[in-house]
Every structure is written in structure tokens, then in C-alpha cells.
CSV table of C-alpha atoms in Angstrom, one decimal:
chain,number,residue,atom,x,y,z
M,1,UNK,CA,-74.7,-58.8,-348.8
M,2,UNK,CA,-75.4,-62.2,-347.3
M,3,UNK,CA,-76.8,-62.6,-343.8
M,4,UNK,CA,-74.1,-62.7,-341.1
M,5,UNK,CA,-74.0,-63.9,-337.5
M,6,UNK,CA,-76.9,-63.3,-335.1
M,7,UNK,CA,-76.8,-67.0,-334.2
M,8,UNK,CA,-77.8,-66.6,-330.6
M,9,UNK,CA,-80.7,-64.3,-331.5
M,10,UNK,CA,-81.9,-66.8,-334.2
M,11,UNK,CA,-81.7,-69.7,-331.7
M,12,UNK,CA,-83.8,-67.7,-329.1
M,13,UNK,CA,-86.5,-66.8,-331.7
M,14,UNK,CA,-86.7,-70.4,-332.9
M,15,UNK,CA,-86.9,-71.7,-329.3
M,16,UNK,CA,-89.7,-69.3,-328.6
M,17,UNK,CA,-91.5,-70.3,-331.8
M,18,UNK,CA,-91.5,-74.0,-330.8
M,19,UNK,CA,-92.8,-73.2,-327.3
M,20,UNK,CA,-95.6,-71.2,-328.9
M,21,UNK,CA,-96.9,-74.3,-330.6
M,22,UNK,CA,-98.2,-75.2,-327.1
M,23,UNK,CA,-98.7,-71.9,-325.4
M,24,UNK,CA,-98.5,-68.2,-326.3
M,25,UNK,CA,-95.2,-66.3,-326.3
M,26,UNK,CA,-94.5,-62.6,-326.5
M,27,UNK,CA,-91.0,-61.3,-327.5
M,28,UNK,CA,-89.8,-57.8,-328.2
M,29,UNK,CA,-86.8,-56.8,-330.3
M,30,UNK,CA,-85.3,-53.4,-329.8
M,31,UNK,CA,-82.4,-51.7,-331.5
M,32,UNK,CA,-81.5,-48.5,-333.2
M,33,UNK,CA,-82.7,-48.0,-336.8
M,34,UNK,CA,-80.5,-49.7,-339.4
M,35,UNK,CA,-79.3,-52.3,-337.0
M,36,UNK,CA,-81.0,-55.2,-338.8
M,37,UNK,CA,-84.1,-56.1,-336.7
M,38,UNK,CA,-86.4,-56.7,-339.6
M,39,UNK,CA,-83.7,-58.8,-341.4
M,40,UNK,CA,-83.3,-60.8,-338.2
M,41,UNK,CA,-86.9,-61.7,-337.7
M,42,UNK,CA,-87.5,-62.4,-341.4
M,43,UNK,CA,-84.5,-64.7,-341.4
M,44,UNK,CA,-85.6,-66.4,-338.2
M,45,UNK,CA,-89.0,-67.4,-339.6
M,46,UNK,CA,-88.3,-67.8,-343.3
M,47,UNK,CA,-89.0,-71.5,-343.2
M,48,UNK,CA,-92.4,-71.1,-341.5
M,49,UNK,CA,-95.6,-69.3,-342.3
M,50,UNK,CA,-95.8,-66.0,-340.5
M,51,UNK,CA,-97.7,-62.7,-340.6
M,52,UNK,CA,-95.8,-59.4,-341.0
M,53,UNK,CA,-97.4,-56.1,-340.0
M,54,UNK,CA,-95.5,-52.9,-340.5
M,55,UNK,CA,-97.0,-50.0,-338.5
M,56,UNK,CA,-96.7,-47.0,-340.8
M,57,UNK,CA,-97.9,-43.5,-339.8
M,58,UNK,CA,-101.4,-43.7,-341.3
M,59,UNK,CA,-105.0,-44.0,-340.2
M,60,UNK,CA,-105.7,-47.1,-338.1
M,61,UNK,CA,-108.5,-48.3,-340.4
M,62,UNK,CA,-106.1,-48.1,-343.4
M,63,UNK,CA,-103.6,-50.2,-341.5
M,64,UNK,CA,-106.3,-52.7,-340.8
M,65,UNK,CA,-107.2,-53.0,-344.5
M,66,UNK,CA,-103.5,-53.7,-345.2
M,67,UNK,CA,-103.2,-56.2,-342.4
M,68,UNK,CA,-106.4,-58.0,-343.5
M,69,UNK,CA,-104.9,-58.4,-347.0
M,70,UNK,CA,-101.8,-59.8,-345.5
M,71,UNK,CA,-103.8,-62.4,-343.5
M,72,UNK,CA,-105.7,-63.4,-346.6
M,73,UNK,CA,-102.4,-63.7,-348.6
M,74,UNK,CA,-100.6,-65.8,-346.0
M,75,UNK,CA,-103.5,-68.1,-345.1
M,76,UNK,CA,-104.9,-68.2,-348.7
M,77,UNK,CA,-108.4,-67.7,-347.4
M,78,UNK,CA,-110.9,-64.9,-347.5
M,79,UNK,CA,-111.6,-63.2,-344.2
M,80,UNK,CA,-115.2,-62.1,-343.8
M,81,UNK,CA,-116.1,-58.8,-342.4
M,82,UNK,CA,-114.1,-55.5,-342.0
M,83,UNK,CA,-111.8,-54.3,-339.3
M,84,UNK,CA,-111.7,-50.6,-338.4
M,85,UNK,CA,-109.7,-51.0,-335.2
M,86,UNK,CA,-106.5,-53.0,-334.6
M,87,UNK,CA,-107.8,-54.5,-331.4
M,88,UNK,CA,-110.6,-56.3,-333.3
M,89,UNK,CA,-108.2,-57.7,-335.8
M,90,UNK,CA,-105.8,-58.8,-333.1
M,91,UNK,CA,-108.6,-60.6,-331.3
M,92,UNK,CA,-109.5,-62.3,-334.5
M,93,UNK,CA,-106.0,-63.7,-334.8
M,94,UNK,CA,-105.9,-64.7,-331.1
M,95,UNK,CA,-109.1,-66.6,-331.6
M,96,UNK,CA,-107.8,-68.3,-334.7
M,97,UNK,CA,-104.6,-69.2,-333.0
M,98,UNK,CA,-106.4,-71.5,-330.6
M,99,UNK,CA,-106.7,-74.0,-333.5
M,100,UNK,CA,-103.6,-73.1,-335.5
M,101,UNK,CA,-100.3,-71.7,-334.1
M,102,UNK,CA,-99.6,-68.3,-335.6
M,103,UNK,CA,-96.4,-66.3,-335.7
M,104,UNK,CA,-97.2,-62.6,-335.8
M,105,UNK,CA,-94.5,-60.0,-336.4
M,106,UNK,CA,-95.4,-56.3,-335.7
M,107,UNK,CA,-92.6,-54.0,-336.9
M,108,UNK,CA,-92.2,-50.4,-335.6
M,109,UNK,CA,-94.6,-51.3,-332.8
M,110,UNK,CA,-94.0,-48.0,-331.0
M,111,UNK,CA,-95.7,-46.1,-333.9
M,112,UNK,CA,-99.2,-47.0,-332.4
M,113,UNK,CA,-98.4,-44.0,-330.1
M,114,UNK,CA,-99.1,-41.9,-333.2
M,115,UNK,CA,-102.2,-43.5,-334.5
M,116,UNK,CA,-103.9,-44.8,-331.4
M,117,UNK,CA,-102.1,-45.2,-328.1
M,118,UNK,CA,-105.0,-47.1,-326.6
M,119,UNK,CA,-103.9,-50.1,-328.7
M,120,UNK,CA,-101.4,-51.1,-326.0
M,121,UNK,CA,-104.0,-51.4,-323.3
M,122,UNK,CA,-106.4,-53.1,-325.7
M,123,UNK,CA,-103.7,-55.6,-326.6
M,124,UNK,CA,-102.9,-56.2,-322.9
M,125,UNK,CA,-106.5,-57.1,-322.1
M,126,UNK,CA,-106.9,-59.4,-325.0
M,127,UNK,CA,-103.5,-61.0,-324.4
M,128,UNK,CA,-104.4,-61.7,-320.8
M,129,UNK,CA,-107.7,-63.1,-321.7
M,130,UNK,CA,-106.3,-65.4,-324.4
M,131,UNK,CA,-103.2,-66.6,-322.6
M,132,UNK,CA,-104.9,-67.8,-319.4
M,133,UNK,CA,-107.2,-70.6,-318.7
M,134,UNK,CA,-107.3,-74.3,-319.8
M,135,UNK,CA,-104.9,-75.4,-322.5
M,136,UNK,CA,-107.7,-75.9,-325.1
M,137,UNK,CA,-108.9,-72.4,-324.6
M,138,UNK,CA,-105.6,-70.4,-324.8
M,139,UNK,CA,-104.0,-68.9,-327.8
M,140,UNK,CA,-100.9,-70.5,-329.5
M,141,UNK,CA,-99.5,-67.2,-330.8
M,142,UNK,CA,-95.9,-66.4,-331.2
M,143,UNK,CA,-96.0,-62.6,-331.0
M,144,UNK,CA,-92.8,-60.7,-332.0
M,145,UNK,CA,-92.8,-57.0,-331.5
M,146,UNK,CA,-90.0,-54.9,-333.0
M,147,UNK,CA,-89.2,-51.2,-332.5
M,148,UNK,CA,-86.5,-48.7,-333.3
M,149,UNK,CA,-87.3,-45.8,-331.0
M,150,UNK,CA,-85.5,-47.1,-328.0
M,151,UNK,CA,-87.1,-44.8,-325.4
M,152,UNK,CA,-90.6,-45.7,-326.5
M,153,UNK,CA,-90.0,-49.4,-326.7
M,154,UNK,CA,-88.3,-49.3,-323.2
M,155,UNK,CA,-91.4,-47.4,-321.9
M,156,UNK,CA,-93.9,-49.8,-323.5
M,157,UNK,CA,-92.3,-53.0,-322.0
M,158,UNK,CA,-90.2,-51.9,-319.0
M,159,UNK,CA,-92.2,-49.1,-317.4
M,160,UNK,CA,-94.4,-50.5,-314.6
M,161,UNK,CA,-97.2,-48.0,-315.4
M,162,UNK,CA,-97.6,-49.2,-319.0
M,163,UNK,CA,-100.2,-51.9,-319.8
M,164,UNK,CA,-97.7,-54.4,-321.5
M,165,UNK,CA,-95.2,-54.2,-318.6
M,166,UNK,CA,-94.3,-57.8,-317.6
M,167,UNK,CA,-96.1,-59.4,-320.5
M,168,UNK,CA,-93.1,-60.2,-322.7
M,169,UNK,CA,-91.3,-63.5,-322.3
M,170,UNK,CA,-88.2,-62.6,-324.1
M,171,UNK,CA,-86.2,-59.5,-325.0
M,172,UNK,CA,-83.6,-59.0,-327.7
M,173,UNK,CA,-81.6,-55.8,-327.7
M,174,UNK,CA,-79.9,-56.1,-331.1
M,175,UNK,CA,-76.4,-54.8,-331.2
M,176,UNK,CA,-74.0,-53.9,-334.0
M,177,UNK,CA,-71.9,-56.7,-335.5
M,178,UNK,CA,-69.0,-57.7,-333.3
M,179,UNK,CA,-65.5,-56.7,-334.3
M,180,UNK,CA,-64.7,-60.3,-335.3
M,181,UNK,CA,-67.8,-60.5,-337.6
M,182,UNK,CA,-67.2,-57.1,-339.1
M,183,UNK,CA,-63.7,-58.2,-339.9
M,184,UNK,CA,-65.0,-61.3,-341.6
M,185,UNK,CA,-67.4,-59.2,-343.7
M,186,UNK,CA,-64.7,-56.8,-344.7
M,187,UNK,CA,-62.2,-59.5,-345.7
M,188,UNK,CA,-65.0,-61.4,-347.6
M,189,UNK,CA,-65.8,-58.5,-349.9
M,190,UNK,CA,-62.9,-56.1,-350.0
M,191,UNK,CA,-60.6,-56.7,-353.0
M,192,UNK,CA,-57.7,-55.0,-351.2
M,193,UNK,CA,-57.5,-55.5,-347.5
M,194,UNK,CA,-55.4,-53.1,-345.3
M,195,UNK,CA,-55.6,-52.5,-341.6
M,196,UNK,CA,-55.9,-48.7,-342.2
M,197,UNK,CA,-58.9,-49.1,-344.5
M,198,UNK,CA,-60.6,-51.6,-342.1
M,199,UNK,CA,-60.2,-49.3,-339.1
M,200,UNK,CA,-61.8,-46.5,-341.2
M,201,UNK,CA,-64.6,-49.0,-342.0
M,202,UNK,CA,-65.0,-49.8,-338.3
M,203,UNK,CA,-64.8,-46.2,-337.2
M,204,UNK,CA,-67.5,-45.0,-339.5
M,205,UNK,CA,-70.0,-48.0,-339.5
M,206,UNK,CA,-69.5,-49.2,-336.0
M,207,UNK,CA,-70.8,-52.5,-337.2
M,208,UNK,CA,-74.3,-51.2,-337.9
M,209,UNK,CA,-75.8,-53.6,-340.4
M,210,UNK,CA,-77.3,-51.1,-342.9
M,211,UNK,CA,-74.2,-49.0,-343.2
M,212,UNK,CA,-72.1,-52.1,-343.6
M,213,UNK,CA,-74.5,-53.3,-346.3
M,214,UNK,CA,-74.4,-49.9,-348.1
M,215,UNK,CA,-70.6,-49.8,-348.3
M,216,UNK,CA,-70.4,-53.5,-349.2
M,217,UNK,CA,-72.9,-53.2,-352.0
M,218,UNK,CA,-71.3,-50.1,-353.4
M,219,UNK,CA,-67.7,-51.5,-352.9
M,220,UNK,CA,-66.7,-48.7,-350.5
M,221,UNK,CA,-63.8,-50.2,-348.6
M,222,UNK,CA,-61.4,-47.2,-348.3
M,223,UNK,CA,-61.9,-43.9,-346.5
M,224,UNK,CA,-62.0,-42.1,-349.8
M,225,UNK,CA,-64.7,-44.4,-351.2
M,226,UNK,CA,-66.8,-44.2,-348.0
M,227,UNK,CA,-66.6,-40.4,-347.9
M,228,UNK,CA,-67.6,-40.3,-351.6
M,229,UNK,CA,-70.7,-42.2,-350.7
M,230,UNK,CA,-71.6,-40.2,-347.6
M,231,UNK,CA,-70.7,-36.8,-348.9
M,232,UNK,CA,-72.4,-36.8,-352.2
M,233,UNK,CA,-75.5,-34.8,-353.3
M,234,UNK,CA,-78.8,-36.5,-352.3
M,235,UNK,CA,-77.0,-39.1,-350.1
M,236,UNK,CA,-79.4,-40.5,-347.6
M,237,UNK,CA,-76.6,-40.5,-345.0
M,238,UNK,CA,-76.3,-36.7,-344.9
M,239,UNK,CA,-79.6,-36.6,-342.9
M,240,UNK,CA,-79.1,-39.8,-341.1
M,241,UNK,CA,-78.5,-38.5,-337.6
M,242,UNK,CA,-81.5,-36.1,-337.8
M,243,UNK,CA,-83.7,-38.9,-339.2
M,244,UNK,CA,-82.8,-41.3,-336.4
M,245,UNK,CA,-82.9,-39.0,-333.5
M,246,UNK,CA,-85.4,-36.2,-334.0
M,247,UNK,CA,-88.3,-38.5,-333.1
M,248,UNK,CA,-86.5,-39.6,-330.0
M,249,UNK,CA,-85.9,-36.0,-328.8
M,250,UNK,CA,-89.0,-34.2,-329.9
M,251,UNK,CA,-89.2,-30.5,-329.4
M,252,UNK,CA,-85.9,-30.5,-327.3
M,253,UNK,CA,-83.9,-31.9,-330.1
M,254,UNK,CA,-81.8,-28.7,-330.6
M,255,UNK,CA,-80.4,-28.9,-327.1
M,256,UNK,CA,-79.7,-32.6,-327.4
M,257,UNK,CA,-78.1,-32.1,-330.8
M,258,UNK,CA,-75.9,-29.3,-329.3
M,259,UNK,CA,-74.7,-31.6,-326.5
M,260,UNK,CA,-73.9,-34.4,-328.8
M,261,UNK,CA,-72.1,-32.2,-331.3
M,262,UNK,CA,-69.9,-30.9,-328.4
M,263,UNK,CA,-69.2,-34.4,-327.1
M,264,UNK,CA,-68.3,-35.6,-330.7
M,265,UNK,CA,-65.9,-32.6,-330.9
M,266,UNK,CA,-64.0,-33.7,-327.8
M,267,UNK,CA,-65.9,-31.8,-325.1
M,268,UNK,CA,-66.4,-35.0,-323.0
M,269,UNK,CA,-67.0,-33.6,-319.5
M,270,UNK,CA,-70.2,-32.1,-318.2
M,271,UNK,CA,-68.3,-29.0,-317.1
M,272,UNK,CA,-66.9,-28.4,-320.6
M,273,UNK,CA,-70.3,-28.7,-322.3
M,274,UNK,CA,-72.1,-26.6,-319.6
M,275,UNK,CA,-69.5,-23.8,-319.9
M,276,UNK,CA,-70.3,-23.5,-323.7
M,277,UNK,CA,-74.1,-23.9,-323.5
M,278,UNK,CA,-74.3,-21.9,-320.3
M,279,UNK,CA,-77.0,-24.1,-318.9
M,280,UNK,CA,-77.4,-27.1,-316.6
M,281,UNK,CA,-77.4,-30.3,-318.7
M,282,UNK,CA,-77.5,-32.9,-316.0
M,283,UNK,CA,-81.0,-34.1,-316.9
M,284,UNK,CA,-80.2,-34.1,-320.6
M,285,UNK,CA,-77.1,-36.3,-320.0
M,286,UNK,CA,-79.0,-38.7,-317.8
M,287,UNK,CA,-81.7,-39.1,-320.4
M,288,UNK,CA,-79.2,-39.5,-323.2
M,289,UNK,CA,-77.6,-42.3,-321.3
M,290,UNK,CA,-80.4,-44.1,-319.4
M,291,UNK,CA,-83.5,-43.4,-321.6
M,292,UNK,CA,-82.2,-43.0,-325.1
M,293,UNK,CA,-79.1,-45.2,-324.8
M,294,UNK,CA,-77.1,-42.8,-327.1
M,295,UNK,CA,-74.1,-41.9,-324.9
M,296,UNK,CA,-72.2,-43.8,-322.3
M,297,UNK,CA,-70.5,-42.4,-319.2
M,298,UNK,CA,-66.9,-43.7,-318.7
M,299,UNK,CA,-64.8,-43.7,-315.5
M,300,UNK,CA,-61.2,-44.8,-315.1
M,301,UNK,CA,-60.9,-48.4,-314.0
M,302,UNK,CA,-61.0,-48.8,-310.2
M,303,UNK,CA,-62.5,-45.3,-309.8
M,304,UNK,CA,-65.3,-44.9,-307.3
M,305,UNK,CA,-68.8,-45.1,-308.7
M,306,UNK,CA,-69.6,-41.6,-307.5
M,307,UNK,CA,-66.3,-40.1,-308.4
M,308,UNK,CA,-66.0,-36.9,-310.4
M,309,UNK,CA,-63.5,-38.3,-313.0
M,310,UNK,CA,-66.1,-38.9,-315.6
M,311,UNK,CA,-66.3,-38.6,-319.4
M,312,UNK,CA,-69.1,-39.0,-321.9
M,313,UNK,CA,-68.8,-40.6,-325.2
M,314,UNK,CA,-71.3,-41.2,-328.0
M,315,UNK,CA,-71.8,-44.9,-328.0
M,316,UNK,CA,-72.7,-45.2,-331.7
M,317,UNK,CA,-69.7,-44.8,-334.1
M,318,UNK,CA,-71.7,-43.5,-337.0
M,319,UNK,CA,-73.7,-41.0,-335.0
M,320,UNK,CA,-70.4,-39.7,-333.5
M,321,UNK,CA,-69.0,-39.3,-337.0
M,322,UNK,CA,-72.2,-37.5,-338.2
M,323,UNK,CA,-72.2,-35.0,-335.3
M,324,UNK,CA,-68.4,-34.4,-335.6
M,325,UNK,CA,-68.3,-33.8,-339.3
M,326,UNK,CA,-71.8,-33.4,-340.9
M,327,UNK,CA,-73.8,-31.7,-338.2
M,328,UNK,CA,-70.9,-29.5,-337.2
M,329,UNK,CA,-70.4,-28.3,-340.7
M,330,UNK,CA,-74.1,-28.3,-341.7
M,331,UNK,CA,-73.8,-24.8,-343.2
M,332,UNK,CA,-71.5,-26.2,-345.8
M,333,UNK,CA,-73.7,-29.2,-346.3
M,334,UNK,CA,-76.8,-27.0,-346.8
M,335,UNK,CA,-75.1,-25.0,-349.6
M,336,UNK,CA,-74.0,-28.3,-351.1
M,337,UNK,CA,-70.3,-27.6,-350.6
M,338,UNK,CA,-69.6,-31.2,-349.7
M,339,UNK,CA,-66.0,-31.1,-351.0
M,340,UNK,CA,-65.2,-28.7,-348.1
M,341,UNK,CA,-66.6,-31.2,-345.6
M,342,UNK,CA,-64.7,-34.0,-347.2
M,343,UNK,CA,-61.4,-32.0,-346.9
M,344,UNK,CA,-62.1,-31.4,-343.2
M,345,UNK,CA,-62.6,-35.2,-342.7
M,346,UNK,CA,-59.5,-36.1,-344.6
M,347,UNK,CA,-57.5,-33.5,-342.6
M,348,UNK,CA,-58.7,-34.7,-339.2
M,349,UNK,CA,-59.5,-38.3,-339.7
M,350,UNK,CA,-56.2,-39.8,-338.5
M,351,UNK,CA,-56.5,-38.0,-335.2
M,352,UNK,CA,-60.3,-38.5,-335.0
M,353,UNK,CA,-60.0,-42.3,-335.5
M,354,UNK,CA,-57.3,-42.7,-332.8
M,355,UNK,CA,-59.9,-43.3,-330.0
M,356,UNK,CA,-61.7,-45.8,-332.3
M,357,UNK,CA,-58.6,-47.8,-332.8
M,358,UNK,CA,-58.4,-48.0,-329.0
M,359,UNK,CA,-62.1,-48.9,-328.9
M,360,UNK,CA,-61.6,-51.6,-331.5
M,361,UNK,CA,-58.8,-53.4,-329.4
M,362,UNK,CA,-60.9,-53.1,-326.2
M,363,UNK,CA,-63.8,-54.7,-328.1
M,364,UNK,CA,-61.6,-57.5,-329.4
M,365,UNK,CA,-60.4,-58.2,-325.9
M,366,UNK,CA,-64.0,-58.2,-324.6
M,367,UNK,CA,-65.1,-60.7,-327.2
M,368,UNK,CA,-62.3,-63.1,-326.2
M,369,UNK,CA,-63.8,-63.2,-322.7
M,370,UNK,CA,-60.5,-63.5,-320.9
M,371,UNK,CA,-61.1,-60.6,-318.6
M,372,UNK,CA,-64.0,-59.4,-316.4
M,373,UNK,CA,-62.9,-55.7,-316.4
M,374,UNK,CA,-61.8,-53.9,-319.5
M,375,UNK,CA,-61.5,-50.1,-319.6
M,376,UNK,CA,-59.2,-47.1,-319.6
M,377,UNK,CA,-57.3,-45.2,-317.0
M,378,UNK,CA,-56.5,-41.5,-316.6
M,379,UNK,CA,-55.7,-39.3,-313.6
M,380,UNK,CA,-57.1,-35.9,-312.7
M,381,UNK,CA,-54.2,-34.0,-314.2
M,382,UNK,CA,-54.2,-36.0,-317.4
M,383,UNK,CA,-50.6,-37.0,-316.9
M,384,UNK,CA,-51.0,-40.7,-316.6
M,385,UNK,CA,-53.3,-42.2,-319.2
M,386,UNK,CA,-53.5,-45.9,-320.2
M,387,UNK,CA,-55.5,-46.9,-323.3
M,388,UNK,CA,-56.3,-50.4,-322.1
M,389,UNK,CA,-56.5,-51.9,-318.6
M,390,UNK,CA,-57.9,-55.4,-318.6
M,391,UNK,CA,-58.2,-57.5,-315.5
M,392,UNK,CA,-59.3,-61.1,-314.7
M,393,UNK,CA,-60.0,-60.9,-311.0
M,394,UNK,CA,-60.5,-64.6,-310.6
M,395,UNK,CA,-57.4,-65.6,-312.4
M,396,UNK,CA,-55.4,-62.8,-310.9
M,397,UNK,CA,-54.0,-61.6,-314.2
M,398,UNK,CA,-54.1,-58.4,-316.1
M,399,UNK,CA,-53.1,-56.6,-319.2
M,400,UNK,CA,-52.0,-53.0,-319.6
M,401,UNK,CA,-51.6,-51.8,-323.1
M,402,UNK,CA,-50.9,-48.7,-325.2
M,403,UNK,CA,-52.5,-48.2,-328.6
M,404,UNK,CA,-50.9,-46.3,-331.4
M,405,UNK,CA,-51.4,-46.3,-335.2
M,406,UNK,CA,-47.6,-46.7,-335.6
M,407,UNK,CA,-46.0,-49.5,-333.7
M,408,UNK,CA,-42.7,-47.6,-333.5
M,409,UNK,CA,-44.3,-45.0,-331.3
M,410,UNK,CA,-45.2,-47.5,-328.6
M,411,UNK,CA,-42.9,-47.2,-325.5
M,412,UNK,CA,-43.4,-50.1,-323.1
M,413,UNK,CA,-40.9,-48.6,-320.6
M,414,UNK,CA,-42.9,-45.4,-320.2
M,415,UNK,CA,-46.1,-47.5,-320.1
M,416,UNK,CA,-44.8,-49.5,-317.1
M,417,UNK,CA,-43.8,-46.2,-315.4
M,418,UNK,CA,-47.3,-44.8,-315.8
M,419,UNK,CA,-48.9,-48.1,-314.7
M,420,UNK,CA,-47.2,-47.8,-311.3
M,421,UNK,CA,-50.1,-45.6,-310.2
M,422,UNK,CA,-52.2,-48.8,-310.2
M,423,UNK,CA,-49.7,-50.8,-308.0
M,424,UNK,CA,-52.1,-50.8,-305.0
M,425,UNK,CA,-55.0,-52.2,-307.0
M,426,UNK,CA,-53.0,-54.7,-308.9
M,427,UNK,CA,-50.4,-55.8,-306.4
M,428,UNK,CA,-51.7,-59.4,-306.3
M,429,UNK,CA,-52.0,-59.7,-310.1
M,430,UNK,CA,-49.6,-61.0,-312.7
M,431,UNK,CA,-49.5,-58.1,-315.2
M,432,UNK,CA,-48.4,-58.2,-318.8
M,433,UNK,CA,-47.6,-55.1,-320.9
M,434,UNK,CA,-47.9,-54.7,-324.6
M,435,UNK,CA,-48.7,-52.4,-327.5
M,436,UNK,CA,-51.3,-52.6,-330.1
M,437,UNK,CA,-51.0,-50.9,-333.5
M,438,UNK,CA,-52.4,-51.2,-337.0
M,439,UNK,CA,-50.0,-54.1,-337.4
M,440,UNK,CA,-52.1,-56.1,-334.9
M,441,UNK,CA,-55.5,-55.6,-336.6
M,442,UNK,CA,-55.2,-58.6,-338.8
């Protein structure tokens, strides 16, 4: 699959590289695994000479041997001496960058916590020493640090107690492909394009680059084809949720997994989850949202910030799918009865994908940048629900919409009647009403 989008990120990385020709720059790129961080940085510097260090889980001295070989390969010059500690090798590069600008990419930067956590304080001391002083004495290094364990990367750079806090000049939090870009990819590669198949593609991949690439390369553009790829013996995607999250959660992963499985199955309130697990989960929910960036709390539009009308959703489409169908039916997966799981998905997918059709249209409206508030509305009794409420507070205009797979099931008259509950908040706004269905996807 060819490289898509990421134009703003590429511009930022190129701007930073140019600045580093005169003075040092530190940037960090964070995003969940499979989102395309490595592809982004390699694309950004493909026309320039750069060093790429991948922090694998191995002895620090072994890493240094590999990195020394990389230095010799890139600069085509033998490096005298040996390096047993990364700090010494890093100092060597900072010293060299006084004379020649160097772009250094360190991938999976958070993995130093496993081999030698003191690397971060060592790097901070060296960075401060080589980035201050007179121009002829400072480093000209473009340091790009990538990481996929969100909680650790956030801790390294945004926790005031950590040595590298405040050192980075730029931050890129890489997100999934936008709805518009994902649609372009789908139409570029799919031989038969249908709205239903595309929404299945969107619902499962969520625009995460690696999943998109897997399905594109294997020509999986229908729900059936995607399920054949996910639910086959030895499929890497069967263990994907565990592989991505178990390091984030550590020894508490079973509790976190239980919470996420319940949310994915429709238990979206704290009370519903606590009644099943029979324990207080407030701290877990807070960490899942604020520290791990895996769930999001959603309130009705115009609701008070501290109000009790609150739902939780898994932010990542694929992880939601994994917890709903693979983790939930892991007993069938473990005995390799994947056809059983496939039948469950096929039976439930139309209902399951409904909220993702709504999410898709909210995302489309967000990308058009016509509104400053876009959300949903529901009341305490669940009697008045609106799939999309979008408002432009400056232009005094708004949109209230209903989303259905079948256009014939949309009833604008009933929608207007439900929307009367918002008359107080929207009395000064010009409101339009409409329906979105599969017919509006393309």
C-alpha cells in the first residue's frame, strides 16, 4: 500500500529538521501500536541521511553494538572504541553533531525502562550540556523519539518529575486516518465499492494504518473477507488486543480487560460495570481515559461537566471489536472453533456497527470544520435520543440528525419532536434537520 496523508506531520518534522541545522531540536512521536509512527518518520527523512535506533528488549551493551554498526553504515566510517552504555554512545553523537548536523530516530523509546531506566536522566544531562552555550559549542542534532506505550511516553515527557520533562520542542500524537483519507484508500483499492462494505472496513479498522494495510494487501474489502483474515488459525490479529495492552496494564490487566469487555458489550455506564464486577472501578476508568487514552467519557451535548449522565466508549474501533467478539468468546478461540466466532459476528454485526455508522458521520462533520460542537444527546429516561447534534456557536446555526442504515426508516417529524427538548439551548440558532444513511456514505 502506498503512503497516504500525514501531510501536517511531515511538514512539522521537516521544519524541525531544518531548524536543527543551526540548533538542536527534540521531538517525540506517540501513538498506539500499528498507527504508522515508524512509517511516518522514515518517510519524513527518506531524502536525508539519518540514524535509526530500535530499542529492543535486550542487554544494553548488545543494543550499543547494533547502534555502533548503524553509525558506521550510515556515515561510512569506522568508529573507534567500544560502547557498553547508551549514554556514552549518545554523547559521542552529540559531540559529532557539533560539526555535522545529525538526525537521530530512536524507536520504542519507552523500552529503556526495561533495560536501563537511568538512560533518561543520563540523556537529560547530556542534552542540557550540549544544547546550551555559544553557537559553535552546541549540538546540531535533530532527535526524534517514538513510542507506542502511551502511558510511558506521556510519563517520560509530560510528568514534571521525569528528567526529560520540558525538553521536547515538538510533540506529534499520531491518530488514525481521517474518514476522508480512509474512504480514498478504500476506493483506490477495492474492486467493488459499496457503502455497506466500506462501513464494515471503517468499523473494524478505525483507520489504524497497519490494519488498513493488511486488508488492502490481502484484498479484504468485504465483511466476509475481513473476518476470514481475522478469524483464521495463526492470525496475528487474534492476539492483537492482548499484545497491545498487556504491557500498558501490567499485573492488573485482568481487571482492565474485564472492564473493556463489558464496555464493548454495551455496558457503558460505571454503575452497570460495577454491578457486574462488584467492585469500585472509578480509578480504573480514570486511568483508562486519562493515562492510557483507551476509553473516552461521553456526555450529552449541553450537559453540565459534572453531571451524572455519562457513558464510556472504547475510543479505538479495532480494540472495541476485539473485546466484543474475540476476547468475549476466547474459549472458542482457544479451542480453534473460529467458525463459531465468525457466526456470532455475522449474526450481530448489523446491530454492532450501528453506533459506528453514527460515529462515521460525526467524524465526517468534524473534518468539515463547520461546527465547534458535535456530539449526541440522550435524556435520563432514554426516551429522547439524537444521534448527531452539531452547533456553530459563532454563526448561530446547528444541525440535528438521525442516522439509520436504511434511509426509509428515518423520520424527520419525530426527530423534530424529540429535538424540542433542546429549544432552550438552541432558541437563537437556525437549526436544520436531516437524516444520514448508507446512501450518504459516498
